[in-house]
Tab-separated table of C-alpha atoms in Angstrom:
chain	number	residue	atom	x	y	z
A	261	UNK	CA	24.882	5.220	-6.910
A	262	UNK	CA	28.110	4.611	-9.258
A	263	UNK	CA	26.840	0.773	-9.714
A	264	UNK	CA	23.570	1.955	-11.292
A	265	UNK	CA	23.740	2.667	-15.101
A	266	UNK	CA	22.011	6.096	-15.975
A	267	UNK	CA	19.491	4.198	-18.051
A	268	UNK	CA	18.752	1.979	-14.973
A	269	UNK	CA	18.221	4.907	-12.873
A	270	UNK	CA	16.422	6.669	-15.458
A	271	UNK	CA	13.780	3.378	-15.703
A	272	UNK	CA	13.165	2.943	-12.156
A	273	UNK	CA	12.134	6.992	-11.999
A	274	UNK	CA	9.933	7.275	-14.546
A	275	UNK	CA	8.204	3.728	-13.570
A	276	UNK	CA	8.381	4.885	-9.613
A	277	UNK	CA	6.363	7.950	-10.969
A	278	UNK	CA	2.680	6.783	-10.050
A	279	UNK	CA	3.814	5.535	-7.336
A	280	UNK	CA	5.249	8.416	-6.142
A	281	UNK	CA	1.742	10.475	-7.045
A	282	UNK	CA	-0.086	8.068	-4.827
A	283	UNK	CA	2.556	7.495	-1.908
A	284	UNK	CA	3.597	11.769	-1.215
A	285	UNK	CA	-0.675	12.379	-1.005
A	286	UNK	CA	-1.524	9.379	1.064
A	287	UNK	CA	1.505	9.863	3.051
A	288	UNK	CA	1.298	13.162	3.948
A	289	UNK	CA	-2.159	12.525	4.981
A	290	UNK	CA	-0.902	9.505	7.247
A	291	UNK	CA	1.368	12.218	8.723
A	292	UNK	CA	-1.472	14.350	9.055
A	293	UNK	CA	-3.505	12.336	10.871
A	294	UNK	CA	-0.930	11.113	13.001
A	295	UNK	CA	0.067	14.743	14.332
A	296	UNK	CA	-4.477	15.331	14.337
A	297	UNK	CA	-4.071	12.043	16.834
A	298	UNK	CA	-1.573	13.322	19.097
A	299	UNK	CA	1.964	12.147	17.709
A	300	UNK	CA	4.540	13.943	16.425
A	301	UNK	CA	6.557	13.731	12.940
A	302	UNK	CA	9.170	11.451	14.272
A	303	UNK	CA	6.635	8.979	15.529
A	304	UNK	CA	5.369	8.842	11.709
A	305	UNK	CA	9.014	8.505	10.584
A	306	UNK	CA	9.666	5.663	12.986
A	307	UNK	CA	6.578	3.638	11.662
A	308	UNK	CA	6.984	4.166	8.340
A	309	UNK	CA	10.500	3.518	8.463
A	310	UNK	CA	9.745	0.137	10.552
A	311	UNK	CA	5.997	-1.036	9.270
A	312	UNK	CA	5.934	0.768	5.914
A	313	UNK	CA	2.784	-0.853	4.545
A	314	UNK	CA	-0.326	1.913	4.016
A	315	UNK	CA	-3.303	0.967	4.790
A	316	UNK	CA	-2.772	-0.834	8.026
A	317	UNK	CA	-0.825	2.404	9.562
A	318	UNK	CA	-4.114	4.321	8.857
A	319	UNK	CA	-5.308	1.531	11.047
A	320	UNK	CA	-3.089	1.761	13.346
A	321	UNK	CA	-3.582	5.312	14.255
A	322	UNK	CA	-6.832	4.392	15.191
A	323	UNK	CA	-5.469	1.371	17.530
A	324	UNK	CA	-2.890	3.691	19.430
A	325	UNK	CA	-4.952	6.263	19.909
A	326	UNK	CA	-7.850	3.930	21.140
A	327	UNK	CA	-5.419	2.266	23.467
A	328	UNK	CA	-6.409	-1.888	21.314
A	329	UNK	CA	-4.909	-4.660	22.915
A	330	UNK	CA	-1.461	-5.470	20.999
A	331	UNK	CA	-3.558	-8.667	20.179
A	332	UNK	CA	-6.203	-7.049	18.273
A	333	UNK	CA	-3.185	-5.082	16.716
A	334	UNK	CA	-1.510	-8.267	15.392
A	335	UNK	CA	-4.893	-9.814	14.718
A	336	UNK	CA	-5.302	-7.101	12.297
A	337	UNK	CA	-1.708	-6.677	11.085
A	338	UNK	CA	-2.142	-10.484	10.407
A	339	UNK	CA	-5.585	-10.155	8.202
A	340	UNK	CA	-4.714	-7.007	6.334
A	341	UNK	CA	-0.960	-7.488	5.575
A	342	UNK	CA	-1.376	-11.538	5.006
A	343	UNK	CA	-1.926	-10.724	1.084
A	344	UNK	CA	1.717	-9.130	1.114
A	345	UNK	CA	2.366	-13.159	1.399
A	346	UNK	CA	1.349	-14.052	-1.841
A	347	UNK	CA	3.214	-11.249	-3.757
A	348	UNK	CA	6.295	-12.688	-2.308
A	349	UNK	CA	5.221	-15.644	-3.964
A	350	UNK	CA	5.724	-13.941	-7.802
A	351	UNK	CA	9.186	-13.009	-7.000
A	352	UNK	CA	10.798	-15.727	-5.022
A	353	UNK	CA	13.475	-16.847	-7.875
A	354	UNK	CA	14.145	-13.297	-8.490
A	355	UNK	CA	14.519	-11.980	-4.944
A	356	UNK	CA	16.818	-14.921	-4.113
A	357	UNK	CA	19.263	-14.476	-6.591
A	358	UNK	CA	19.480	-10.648	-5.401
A	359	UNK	CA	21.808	-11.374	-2.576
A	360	UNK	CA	22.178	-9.024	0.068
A	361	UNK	CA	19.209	-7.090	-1.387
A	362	UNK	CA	16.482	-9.853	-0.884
A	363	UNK	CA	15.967	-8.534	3.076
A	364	UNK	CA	15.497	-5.374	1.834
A	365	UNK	CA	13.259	-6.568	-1.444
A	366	UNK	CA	10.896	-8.358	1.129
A	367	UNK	CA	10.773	-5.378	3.780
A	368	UNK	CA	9.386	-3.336	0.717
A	369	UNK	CA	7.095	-5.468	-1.215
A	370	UNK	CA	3.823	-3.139	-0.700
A	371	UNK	CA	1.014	-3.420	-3.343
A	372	UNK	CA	2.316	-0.614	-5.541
A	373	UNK	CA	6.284	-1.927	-5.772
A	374	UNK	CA	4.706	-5.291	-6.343
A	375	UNK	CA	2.654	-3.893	-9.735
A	376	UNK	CA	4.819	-1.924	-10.882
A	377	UNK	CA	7.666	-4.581	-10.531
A	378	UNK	CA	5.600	-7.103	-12.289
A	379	UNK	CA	5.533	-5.225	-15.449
A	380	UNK	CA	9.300	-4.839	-15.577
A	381	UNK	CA	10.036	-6.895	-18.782
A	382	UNK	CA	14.178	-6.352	-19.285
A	383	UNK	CA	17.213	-8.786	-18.862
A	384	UNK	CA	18.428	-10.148	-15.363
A	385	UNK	CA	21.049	-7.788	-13.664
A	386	UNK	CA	18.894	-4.235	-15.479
A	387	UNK	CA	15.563	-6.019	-13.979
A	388	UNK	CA	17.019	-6.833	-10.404
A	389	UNK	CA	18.569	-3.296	-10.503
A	390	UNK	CA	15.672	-1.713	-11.439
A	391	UNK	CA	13.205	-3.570	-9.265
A	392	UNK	CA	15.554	-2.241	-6.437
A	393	UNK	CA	15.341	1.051	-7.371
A	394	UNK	CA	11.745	1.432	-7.463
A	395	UNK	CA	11.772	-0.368	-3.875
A	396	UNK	CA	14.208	2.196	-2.811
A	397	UNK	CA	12.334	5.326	-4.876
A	398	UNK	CA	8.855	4.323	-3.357
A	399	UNK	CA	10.152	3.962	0.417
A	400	UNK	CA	11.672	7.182	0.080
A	401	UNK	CA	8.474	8.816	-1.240
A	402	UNK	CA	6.771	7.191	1.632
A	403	UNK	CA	9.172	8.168	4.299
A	404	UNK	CA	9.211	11.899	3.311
A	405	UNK	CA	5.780	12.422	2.957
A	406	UNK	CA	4.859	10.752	6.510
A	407	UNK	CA	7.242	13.562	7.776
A	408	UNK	CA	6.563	16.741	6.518
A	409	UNK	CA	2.605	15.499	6.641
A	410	UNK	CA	3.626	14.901	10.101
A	411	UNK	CA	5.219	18.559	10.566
A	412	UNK	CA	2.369	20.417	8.513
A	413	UNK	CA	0.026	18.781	10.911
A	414	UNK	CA	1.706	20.019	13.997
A	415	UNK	CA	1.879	23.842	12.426
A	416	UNK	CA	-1.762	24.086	10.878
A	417	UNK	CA	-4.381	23.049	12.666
A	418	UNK	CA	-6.382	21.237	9.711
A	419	UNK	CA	-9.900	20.110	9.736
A	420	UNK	CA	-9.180	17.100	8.198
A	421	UNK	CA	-12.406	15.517	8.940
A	422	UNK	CA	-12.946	13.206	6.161
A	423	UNK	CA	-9.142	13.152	4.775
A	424	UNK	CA	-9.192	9.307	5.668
A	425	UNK	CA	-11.079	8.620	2.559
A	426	UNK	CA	-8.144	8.777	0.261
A	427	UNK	CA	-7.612	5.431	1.954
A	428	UNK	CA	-11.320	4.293	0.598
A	429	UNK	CA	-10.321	5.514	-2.778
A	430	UNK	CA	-7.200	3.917	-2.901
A	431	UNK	CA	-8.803	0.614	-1.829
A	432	UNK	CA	-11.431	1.027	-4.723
A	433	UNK	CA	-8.485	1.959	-7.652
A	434	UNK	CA	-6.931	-0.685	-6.967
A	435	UNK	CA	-9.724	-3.225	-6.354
A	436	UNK	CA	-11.253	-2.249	-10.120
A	437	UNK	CA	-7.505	-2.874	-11.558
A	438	UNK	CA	-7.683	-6.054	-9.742
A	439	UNK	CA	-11.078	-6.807	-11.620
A	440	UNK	CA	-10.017	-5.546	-14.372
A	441	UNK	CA	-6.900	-8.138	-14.557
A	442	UNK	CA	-8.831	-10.903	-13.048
A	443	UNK	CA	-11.245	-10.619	-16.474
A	444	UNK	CA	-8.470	-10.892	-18.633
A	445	UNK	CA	-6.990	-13.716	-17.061
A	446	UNK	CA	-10.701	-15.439	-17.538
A	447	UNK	CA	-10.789	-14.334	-21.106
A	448	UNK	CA	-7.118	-15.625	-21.170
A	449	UNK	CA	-7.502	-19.241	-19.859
A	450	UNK	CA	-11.245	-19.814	-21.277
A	451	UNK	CA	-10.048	-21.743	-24.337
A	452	UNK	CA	-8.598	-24.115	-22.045
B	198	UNK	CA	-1.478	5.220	26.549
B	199	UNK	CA	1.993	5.151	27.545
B	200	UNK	CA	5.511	5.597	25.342
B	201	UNK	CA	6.522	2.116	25.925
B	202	UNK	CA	2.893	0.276	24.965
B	203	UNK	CA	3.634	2.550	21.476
B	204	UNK	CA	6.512	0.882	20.699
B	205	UNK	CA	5.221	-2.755	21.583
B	206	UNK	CA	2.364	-2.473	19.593
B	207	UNK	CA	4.785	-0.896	16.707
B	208	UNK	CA	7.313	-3.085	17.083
B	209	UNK	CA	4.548	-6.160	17.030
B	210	UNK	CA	2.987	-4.188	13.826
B	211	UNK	CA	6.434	-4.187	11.967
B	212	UNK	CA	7.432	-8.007	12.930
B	213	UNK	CA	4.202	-9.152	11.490
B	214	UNK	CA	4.425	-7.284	8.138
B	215	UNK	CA	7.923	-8.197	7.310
B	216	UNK	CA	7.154	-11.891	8.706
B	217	UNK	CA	4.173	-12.111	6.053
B	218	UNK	CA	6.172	-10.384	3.438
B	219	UNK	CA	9.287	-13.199	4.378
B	220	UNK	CA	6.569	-16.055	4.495
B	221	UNK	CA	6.627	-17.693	0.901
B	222	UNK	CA	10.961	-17.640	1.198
B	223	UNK	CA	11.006	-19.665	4.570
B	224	UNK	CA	7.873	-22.020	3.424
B	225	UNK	CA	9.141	-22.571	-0.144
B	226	UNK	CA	12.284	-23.104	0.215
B	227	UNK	CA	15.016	-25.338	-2.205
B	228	UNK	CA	13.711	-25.999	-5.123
B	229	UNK	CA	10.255	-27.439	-3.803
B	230	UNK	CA	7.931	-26.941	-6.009
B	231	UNK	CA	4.719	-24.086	-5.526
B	232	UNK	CA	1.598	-26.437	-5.655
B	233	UNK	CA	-0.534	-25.341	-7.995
B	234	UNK	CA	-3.641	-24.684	-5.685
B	235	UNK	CA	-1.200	-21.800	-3.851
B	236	UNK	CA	-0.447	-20.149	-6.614
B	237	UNK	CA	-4.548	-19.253	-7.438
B	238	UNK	CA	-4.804	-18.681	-4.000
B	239	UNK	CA	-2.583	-16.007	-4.898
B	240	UNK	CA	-4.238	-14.772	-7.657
B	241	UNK	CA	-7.658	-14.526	-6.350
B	242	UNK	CA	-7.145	-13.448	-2.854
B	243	UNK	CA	-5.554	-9.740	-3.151
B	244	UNK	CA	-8.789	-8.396	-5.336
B	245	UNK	CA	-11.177	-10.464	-2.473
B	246	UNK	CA	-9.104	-8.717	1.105
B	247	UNK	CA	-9.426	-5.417	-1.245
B	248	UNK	CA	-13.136	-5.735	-1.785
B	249	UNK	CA	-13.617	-6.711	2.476
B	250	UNK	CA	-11.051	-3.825	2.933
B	251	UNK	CA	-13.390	-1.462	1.286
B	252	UNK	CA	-16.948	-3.017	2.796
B	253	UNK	CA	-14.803	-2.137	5.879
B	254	UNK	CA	-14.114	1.454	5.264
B	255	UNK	CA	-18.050	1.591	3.851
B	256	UNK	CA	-19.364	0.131	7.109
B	257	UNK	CA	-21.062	3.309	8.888
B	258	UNK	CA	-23.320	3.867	6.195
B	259	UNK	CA	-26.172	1.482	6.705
B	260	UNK	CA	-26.099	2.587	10.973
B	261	UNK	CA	-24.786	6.123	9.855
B	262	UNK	CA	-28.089	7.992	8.444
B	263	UNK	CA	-28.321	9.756	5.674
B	264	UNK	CA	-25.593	12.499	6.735
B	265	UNK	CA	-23.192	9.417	6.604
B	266	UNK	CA	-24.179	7.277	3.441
B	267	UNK	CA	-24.883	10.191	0.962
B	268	UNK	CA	-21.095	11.599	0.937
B	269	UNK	CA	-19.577	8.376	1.255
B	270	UNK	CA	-21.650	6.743	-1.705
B	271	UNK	CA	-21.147	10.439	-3.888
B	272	UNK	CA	-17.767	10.235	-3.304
B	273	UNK	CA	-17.446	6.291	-4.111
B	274	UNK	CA	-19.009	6.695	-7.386
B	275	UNK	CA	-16.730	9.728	-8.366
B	276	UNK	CA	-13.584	7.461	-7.655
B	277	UNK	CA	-15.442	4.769	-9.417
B	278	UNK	CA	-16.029	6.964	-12.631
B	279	UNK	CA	-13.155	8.994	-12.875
B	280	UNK	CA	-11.102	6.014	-12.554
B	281	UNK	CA	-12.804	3.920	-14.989
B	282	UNK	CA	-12.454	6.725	-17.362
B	283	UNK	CA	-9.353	7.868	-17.452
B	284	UNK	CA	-7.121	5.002	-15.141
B	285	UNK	CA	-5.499	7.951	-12.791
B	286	UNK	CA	-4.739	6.599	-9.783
B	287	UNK	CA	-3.857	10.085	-7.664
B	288	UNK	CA	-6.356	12.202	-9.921
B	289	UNK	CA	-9.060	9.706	-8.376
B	290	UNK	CA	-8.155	9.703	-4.645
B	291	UNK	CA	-7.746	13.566	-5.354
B	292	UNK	CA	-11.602	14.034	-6.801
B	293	UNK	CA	-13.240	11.305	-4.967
B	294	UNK	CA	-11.574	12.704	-1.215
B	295	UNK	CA	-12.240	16.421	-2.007
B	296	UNK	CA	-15.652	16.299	-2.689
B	297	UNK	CA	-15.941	13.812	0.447
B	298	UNK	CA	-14.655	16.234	2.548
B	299	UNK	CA	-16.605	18.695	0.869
B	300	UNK	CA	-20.096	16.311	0.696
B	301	UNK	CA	-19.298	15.809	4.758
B	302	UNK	CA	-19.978	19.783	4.919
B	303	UNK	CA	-23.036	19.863	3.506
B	304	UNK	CA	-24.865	17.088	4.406
C-alpha cells in the first residue's frame, strides 16, 4: 500500500462508504440465499470472486438451483450485464492509460464503482489511484459479505422468505437516481 | 445438478460479464472516434434495463393475488418514499425489505 498517499487512501474510503452500506447487506443476503439454496460459503466466494456483478448472481441462484440450460444462463448474463458495456464506454481514455490496472478496472466496473467513479473530480495519477481504490474497496466489501452471509446461512436456519427484495429495492434506488439525472441532463441540453 | 455443470454455467456467467465489461476497449480501439449515436445509447439505456429489471422482479403480482401484490406494492412505495426523501441508498433497501418480509407475514 506504500504507493498510495494517505490522502489517496483516505478519498477512496470515505467515497467507497455507500458503497460499502449497500454491497455488506446485499451481499450477505446473496450469501444467504446461496447457503438457503443448497451451496456452501466457498461456492459464494468463488462467484463473487469470478462474476462479481449483483443482480445477475441473485439470478443465478435461481438458474443453478433450477438446473437452466447454460444457454438461458448466458442469454441472461448477456441481457442483464450488457449495460456494464456502456459504462466502459465513460472511462476508456482513463482505464487505458492505467496500465496493468485496466484488466482489473474492467473486471470491476459494477453500477456502484461506475457512479461513484464518475464523480471523482481530482488530477490524473490521485484520480486513477483513487478510482482503483474504490474498485479494490468495493470488491472487497462484496467478497466478504458473500462469505460470512454464506457461513451465517449454513449456522442459522433463517426464514428468509422475502429477503430477495433488497434486490427490488436496489433496482428502484437506483432507477429514480437514474431519472433523476436523466431530468437534469434534459433541463441541461434544452437551450440547445 | 452436478459439481461440474456448476462450474460451466459459472465459468460461462463470469466470461460473459467481463467480456461485456471489456466490450467498448476491443470495439473502440486507437483513436477511432465514439459516434455520437453510441454514446446516447449509453446514456439512455442503463435507467431503461433498470426499469425492465424491476417490471421483472414485480412480475407475480398481477397472476399472484392479493397475498402477492399488496406487500410487494407496500413495500415498493416505502423504497420509493424514503428514498425520495432523504436519498439513502441502504436505509431504503433496509425499510422497504423489512416491512416486505414483514407485509409477506401478514397478508
Amino acid at each position: 500500500m506504500k504507493r498510495f498517499s494517505s490522502t489517496t487512501l483516505k478519498t477512496a474510503f470515505v467515497k467507497s462508504i455507500p458503497i460499502f452500506c449497500s454491497y455488506v447487506f446485499v451481499s450477505m443476503a446473496y450469501g444467504m440465499m446461496m447457503a438457503s439454496a443448497g451451496f456452501p460459503w466457498y461456492d459464494s466466494l468463488l462467484v463473487s470472486l469470478t462474476v462479481y456483478t449483483g443482480a445477475f448472481q441473485f439470478v443465478l441462484i435461481t438458474f443453478l438451483s433450477s438446473g437452466a440450460s447454460l444457454i438461458t444462463i448466458a442469454l441472461t448474463a448477456l441481457l442483464m450485464n450488457s449495460r456494464q458495456s456502456f459504462y466502459s464506454i465513460t472511462f476508456l481514455k482513463e482505464f487505458k492509460q492505467m496500465g496493468r490496472r485496466k484488466l482489473y478496472m474492467i473486471h470491476t466496473m459494477t453500477d456502484e464503482t461506475y457512479a461513484v467513479n464518475c464523480t471523482l473530480d481530482l488530477p490524473k495519477k490521485e484520480k486513477e489511484d483513487t478510482m482503483f481504490l474504490v474498485a479494490l474497496f468495493s470488491r472487497c466489501y462484496w467478497i466478504v459479505g458473500s462469505v460470512l452471509g454464506g457461513i451465517l446461512g449454513q449456522i442459522i436456519p433463517f426464514d428468509l422468505t422475502g429477503l430477495d427484495f433488497c434486490m427490488t429495492a436496489l433496482f428502484f434506488v437506483i432507477f429514480i437516481d437514474q431519472w433523476e439525472k436523466a431530468e437534469k441532463h434534459t433541463l441541461a441540453l434544452s437551450p440547445l | 445438478m452436478g459439481k461440474s455443470r456448476e462450474a460451466h454455467a459459472g465459468a460461462v456467467s463470469a466470461l460473459i460479464t467481463f467480456g461485456l465489461r471489456a466490450l467498448p476497449f476491443l470495439a473502440v480501439s486507437g483513436s477511432r472516434k465514439m459516434p455520437a449515436s453510441l454514446e446516447r445509447l449509453g446514456r439512455a439505456l442503463p435507467s431503461a434495463i433498470m426499469a425492465v429489471l424491476i417490471i421483472y422482479c414485480m412480475k407475480d403480482i398481477p397472476t399472484g393475488g392479493i397475498s402477492a401484490a399488496v406487500p410487494k406494492l407496500l413495500a415498493a412505495a416505502v423504497v420509493f418514499i424514503t428514498y425520495k426523501w432523504k436519498h439513502q441508498t441502504l436505509v431504503s433497501i433496509l425499510l422497504g425489505t423489512i416491512s416486505y418480509m414483514m407485509l409477506l407475514r401478514l397478508f
